Coordinates of C-alpha atoms and ligand atoms in Angstrom, one line a residue:
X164 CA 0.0 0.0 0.0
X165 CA 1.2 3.1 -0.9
X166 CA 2.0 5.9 2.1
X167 CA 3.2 9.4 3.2
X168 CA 5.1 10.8 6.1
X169 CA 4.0 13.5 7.6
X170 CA 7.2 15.4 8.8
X171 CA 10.7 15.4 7.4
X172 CA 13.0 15.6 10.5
X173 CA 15.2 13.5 12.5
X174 CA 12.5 11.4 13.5
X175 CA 10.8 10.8 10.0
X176 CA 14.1 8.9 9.5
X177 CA 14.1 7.0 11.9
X178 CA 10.4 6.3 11.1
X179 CA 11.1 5.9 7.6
X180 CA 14.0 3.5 7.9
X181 CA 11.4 1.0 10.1
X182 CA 8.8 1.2 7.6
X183 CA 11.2 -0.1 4.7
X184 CA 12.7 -2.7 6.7
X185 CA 9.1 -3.9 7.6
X186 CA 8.4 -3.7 4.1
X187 CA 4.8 -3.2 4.1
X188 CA 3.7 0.2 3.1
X189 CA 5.7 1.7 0.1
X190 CA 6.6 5.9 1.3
X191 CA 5.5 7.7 -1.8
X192 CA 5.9 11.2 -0.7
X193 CA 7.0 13.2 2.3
X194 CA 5.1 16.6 3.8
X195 CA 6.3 19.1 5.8
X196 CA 5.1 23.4 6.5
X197 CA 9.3 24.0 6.2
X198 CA 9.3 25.6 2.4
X199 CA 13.1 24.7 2.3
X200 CA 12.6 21.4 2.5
X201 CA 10.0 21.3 -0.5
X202 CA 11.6 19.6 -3.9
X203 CA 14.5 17.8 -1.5
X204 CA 14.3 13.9 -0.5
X205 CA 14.5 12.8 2.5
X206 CA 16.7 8.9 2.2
X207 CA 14.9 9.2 -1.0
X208 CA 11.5 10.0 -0.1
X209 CA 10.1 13.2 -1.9
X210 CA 9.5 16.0 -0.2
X211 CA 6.6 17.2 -1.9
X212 CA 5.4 20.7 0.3
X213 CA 3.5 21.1 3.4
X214 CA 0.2 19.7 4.6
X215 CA -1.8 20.9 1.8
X216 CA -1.1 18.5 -0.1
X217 CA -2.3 16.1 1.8
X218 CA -5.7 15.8 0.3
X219 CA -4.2 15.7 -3.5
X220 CA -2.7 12.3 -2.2
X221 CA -5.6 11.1 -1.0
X222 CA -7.7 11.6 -4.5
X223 CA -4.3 9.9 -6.5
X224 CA -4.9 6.7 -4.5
X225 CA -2.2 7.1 -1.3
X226 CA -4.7 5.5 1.8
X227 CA -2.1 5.1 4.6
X228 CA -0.5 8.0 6.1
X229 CA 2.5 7.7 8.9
X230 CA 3.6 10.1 11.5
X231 CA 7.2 11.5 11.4
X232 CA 7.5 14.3 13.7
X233 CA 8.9 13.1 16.9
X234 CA 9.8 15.9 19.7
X235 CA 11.7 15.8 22.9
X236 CA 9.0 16.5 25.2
X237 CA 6.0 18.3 23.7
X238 CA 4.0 15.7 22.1
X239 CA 0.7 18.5 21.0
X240 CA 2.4 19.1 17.9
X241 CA 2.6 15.2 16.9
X242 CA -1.2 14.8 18.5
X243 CA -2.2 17.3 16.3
X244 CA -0.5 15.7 13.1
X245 CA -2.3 12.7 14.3
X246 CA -5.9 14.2 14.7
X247 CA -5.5 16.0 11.1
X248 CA -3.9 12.8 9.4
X249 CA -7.1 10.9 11.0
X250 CA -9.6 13.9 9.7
X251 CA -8.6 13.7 6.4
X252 CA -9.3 10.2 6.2
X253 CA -5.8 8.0 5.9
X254 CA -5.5 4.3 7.2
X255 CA -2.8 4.9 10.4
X256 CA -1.4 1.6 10.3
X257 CA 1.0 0.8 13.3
X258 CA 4.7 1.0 12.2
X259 CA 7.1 -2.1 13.8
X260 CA 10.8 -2.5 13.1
X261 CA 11.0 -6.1 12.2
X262 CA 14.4 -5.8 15.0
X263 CA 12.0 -4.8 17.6
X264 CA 10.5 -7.7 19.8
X265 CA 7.3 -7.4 20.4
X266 CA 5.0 -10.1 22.4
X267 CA 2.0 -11.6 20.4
X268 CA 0.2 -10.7 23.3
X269 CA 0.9 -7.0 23.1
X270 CA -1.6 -4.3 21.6
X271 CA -1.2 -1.3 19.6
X272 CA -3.3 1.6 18.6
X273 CA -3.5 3.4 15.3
X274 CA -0.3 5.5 14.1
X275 CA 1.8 4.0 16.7
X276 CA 5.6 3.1 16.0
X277 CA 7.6 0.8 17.3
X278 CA 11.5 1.8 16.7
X279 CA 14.7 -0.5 15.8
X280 CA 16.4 -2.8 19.2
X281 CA 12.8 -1.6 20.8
X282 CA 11.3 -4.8 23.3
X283 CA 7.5 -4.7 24.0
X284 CA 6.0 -7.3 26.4
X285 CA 3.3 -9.5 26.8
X286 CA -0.1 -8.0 27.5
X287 CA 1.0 -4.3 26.6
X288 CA -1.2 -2.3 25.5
X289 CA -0.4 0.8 23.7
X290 CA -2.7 3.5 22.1
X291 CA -3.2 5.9 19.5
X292 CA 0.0 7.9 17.7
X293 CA 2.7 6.3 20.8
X294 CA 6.5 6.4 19.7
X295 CA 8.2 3.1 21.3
X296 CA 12.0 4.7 20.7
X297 CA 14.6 3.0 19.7
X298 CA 15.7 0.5 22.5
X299 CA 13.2 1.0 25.0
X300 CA 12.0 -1.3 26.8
X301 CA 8.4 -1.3 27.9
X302 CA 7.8 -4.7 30.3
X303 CA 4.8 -7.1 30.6
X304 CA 1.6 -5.3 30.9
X305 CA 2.0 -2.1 30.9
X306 CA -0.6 0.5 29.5
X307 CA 0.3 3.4 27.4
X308 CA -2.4 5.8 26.3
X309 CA -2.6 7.3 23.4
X310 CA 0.3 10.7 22.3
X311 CA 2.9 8.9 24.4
X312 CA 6.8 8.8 23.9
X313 CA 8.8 6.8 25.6
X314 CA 12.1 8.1 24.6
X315 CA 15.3 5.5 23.2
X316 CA 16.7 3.7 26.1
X317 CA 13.9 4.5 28.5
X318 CA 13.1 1.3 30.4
X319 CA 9.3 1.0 32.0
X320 CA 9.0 -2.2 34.6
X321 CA 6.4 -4.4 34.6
X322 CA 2.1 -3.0 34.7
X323 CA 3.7 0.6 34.7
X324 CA 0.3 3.2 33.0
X325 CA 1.4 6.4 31.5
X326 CA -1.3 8.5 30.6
X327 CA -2.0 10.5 27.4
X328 CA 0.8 12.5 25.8
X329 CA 3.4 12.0 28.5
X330 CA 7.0 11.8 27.8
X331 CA 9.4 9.2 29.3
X332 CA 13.2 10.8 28.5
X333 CA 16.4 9.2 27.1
X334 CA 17.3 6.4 29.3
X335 CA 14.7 6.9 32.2
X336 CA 13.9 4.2 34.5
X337 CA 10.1 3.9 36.0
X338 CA 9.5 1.3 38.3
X339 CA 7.6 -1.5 37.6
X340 CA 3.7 -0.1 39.0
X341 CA 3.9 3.1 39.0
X342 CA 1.4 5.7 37.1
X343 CA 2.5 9.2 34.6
X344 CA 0.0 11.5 34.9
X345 CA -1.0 12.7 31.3
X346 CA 1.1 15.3 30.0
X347 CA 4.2 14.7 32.6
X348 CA 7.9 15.0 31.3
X349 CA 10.3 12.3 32.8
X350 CA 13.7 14.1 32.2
X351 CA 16.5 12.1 30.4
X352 CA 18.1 9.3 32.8
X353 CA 15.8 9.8 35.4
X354 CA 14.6 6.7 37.8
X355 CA 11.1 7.2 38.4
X356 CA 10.5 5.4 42.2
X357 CA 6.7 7.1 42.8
X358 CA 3.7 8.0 40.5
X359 CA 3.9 11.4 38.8
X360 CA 1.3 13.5 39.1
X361 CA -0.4 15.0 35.5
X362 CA 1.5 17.6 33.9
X363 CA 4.8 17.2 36.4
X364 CA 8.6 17.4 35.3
X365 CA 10.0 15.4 37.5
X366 CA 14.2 14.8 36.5
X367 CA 17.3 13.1 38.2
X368 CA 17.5 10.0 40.7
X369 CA 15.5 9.7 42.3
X370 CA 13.3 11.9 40.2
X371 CA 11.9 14.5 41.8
X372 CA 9.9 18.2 41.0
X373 CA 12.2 20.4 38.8
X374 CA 13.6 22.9 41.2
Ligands
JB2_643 O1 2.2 19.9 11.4 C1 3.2 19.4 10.9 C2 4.5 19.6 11.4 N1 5.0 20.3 12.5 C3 6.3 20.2 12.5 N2 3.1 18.7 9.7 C4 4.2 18.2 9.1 N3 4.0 17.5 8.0 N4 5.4 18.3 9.6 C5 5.6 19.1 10.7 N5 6.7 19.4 11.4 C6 8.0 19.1 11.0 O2 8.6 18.1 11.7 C7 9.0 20.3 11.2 O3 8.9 21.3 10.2 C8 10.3 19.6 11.1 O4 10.9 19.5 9.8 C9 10.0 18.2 11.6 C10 10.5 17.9 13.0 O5 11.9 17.8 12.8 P1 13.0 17.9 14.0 O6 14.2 17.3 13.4 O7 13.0 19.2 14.5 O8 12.4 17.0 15.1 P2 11.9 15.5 15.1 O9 10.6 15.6 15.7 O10 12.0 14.9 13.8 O11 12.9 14.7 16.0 C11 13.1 15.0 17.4 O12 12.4 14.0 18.2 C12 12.9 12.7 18.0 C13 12.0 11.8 18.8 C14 14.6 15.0 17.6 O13 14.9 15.5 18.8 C15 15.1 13.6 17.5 O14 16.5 13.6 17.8 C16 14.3 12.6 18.3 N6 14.9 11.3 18.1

């Protein structure tokens, strides 16, 4: 089936380079508002203008659409990407590196990616538009709401719940159980020992309030 990315950043790469090793969808074009971008490739996808042109694609026959902009904490942006993507009326297949390991068991919502060395346990279950980063590791049952990133090299322990749109840095630790309010920020390499309440950057170890 033939796709586009939305985005054309770092993280579109990353995204991109999972969908061609899954080898599923075929990226046909690229979008993205930067104008200097437009008539470039990106690793040989077209960059073909901003979101505009999303509804020309449509009408030529592209029905899947995949989200490339990442972010390091503020995931509204990519929720929005999402929401628009959805409104127009693309398929948002789920994206899985075929060197992630992901548990048969394990769930995952519309638009979700799931990035190179990534491990994703049994019962899991993961929502809408959620960036599994490269090398994370998200343990048996945990629950993941839709708008979440959980960052390359964070590690969540077993039946942790973060809630919508959080973000769980580079190479945090949060122990197994324990809840991320919606919207939190979990700062890079931080060991998460309690819950974190909605909307809260907590950062170092153990991870507490930004002073
Ligand atoms: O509404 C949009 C939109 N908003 C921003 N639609 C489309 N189609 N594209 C949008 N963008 C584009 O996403 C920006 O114009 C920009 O070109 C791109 C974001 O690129 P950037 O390299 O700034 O960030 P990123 O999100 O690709 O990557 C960040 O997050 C990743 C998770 C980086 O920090 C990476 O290092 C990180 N791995």
């Amino acid at each position: 089936m033939n796709a586009v990315i939305a985005g054309g950043g770092g993280h579109a790469r990353s995204v991109i380079a999972a969908v061609r090793a899954q080898a599923v969808l075929r990226l046909v074009a690229a979008t993205d508002p930067r104008a200097d971008l437009a008539g470039g490739t990106l690793d040989g996808v077209p960059l073909i203008g901003g979101d505009e042109r999303l509804a020309g694609l449509l009408d030529d026959g592209v029905q899947a659409a995949v989200i490339g902009v990442g972010g390091t904490g503020d995931n509204a942006p990519r929720a929005r990407v999402h929401q628009m993507l959805e409104q127009l009326g693309f398929e948002l297949p789920s994206v899985v590196h075929p060197r992630a390991c992901l548990a048969d068991t394990a769930l995952l919502g519309a638009g979700t990616v799931v990035l190179a060395g990534a491990n994703v346990g049994p019962g899991v279950v993961i929502g809408a538009n959620v960036i599994v980063n490269t090398s994370a590791v998200v343990e048996h049952d945990c629950v993941l709401e839709a708008d979440v990133h959980v960052a390359s090299g964070a590690i969540l322990g077993g039946g942790v719940r973060v809630d919508r749109g959080a973000h769980v840095g580079l190479g945090a630790v949060v122990l197994q159980g324990r809840r991320i309010g919606a919207g939190a920020l979990i700062g890079a390499g931080a060991v998460v020992i309690r819950d974190v309440p909605p909307g809260a950057t907590v950062v170092g170890v153990p991870a507490a309030p930004r002073p």
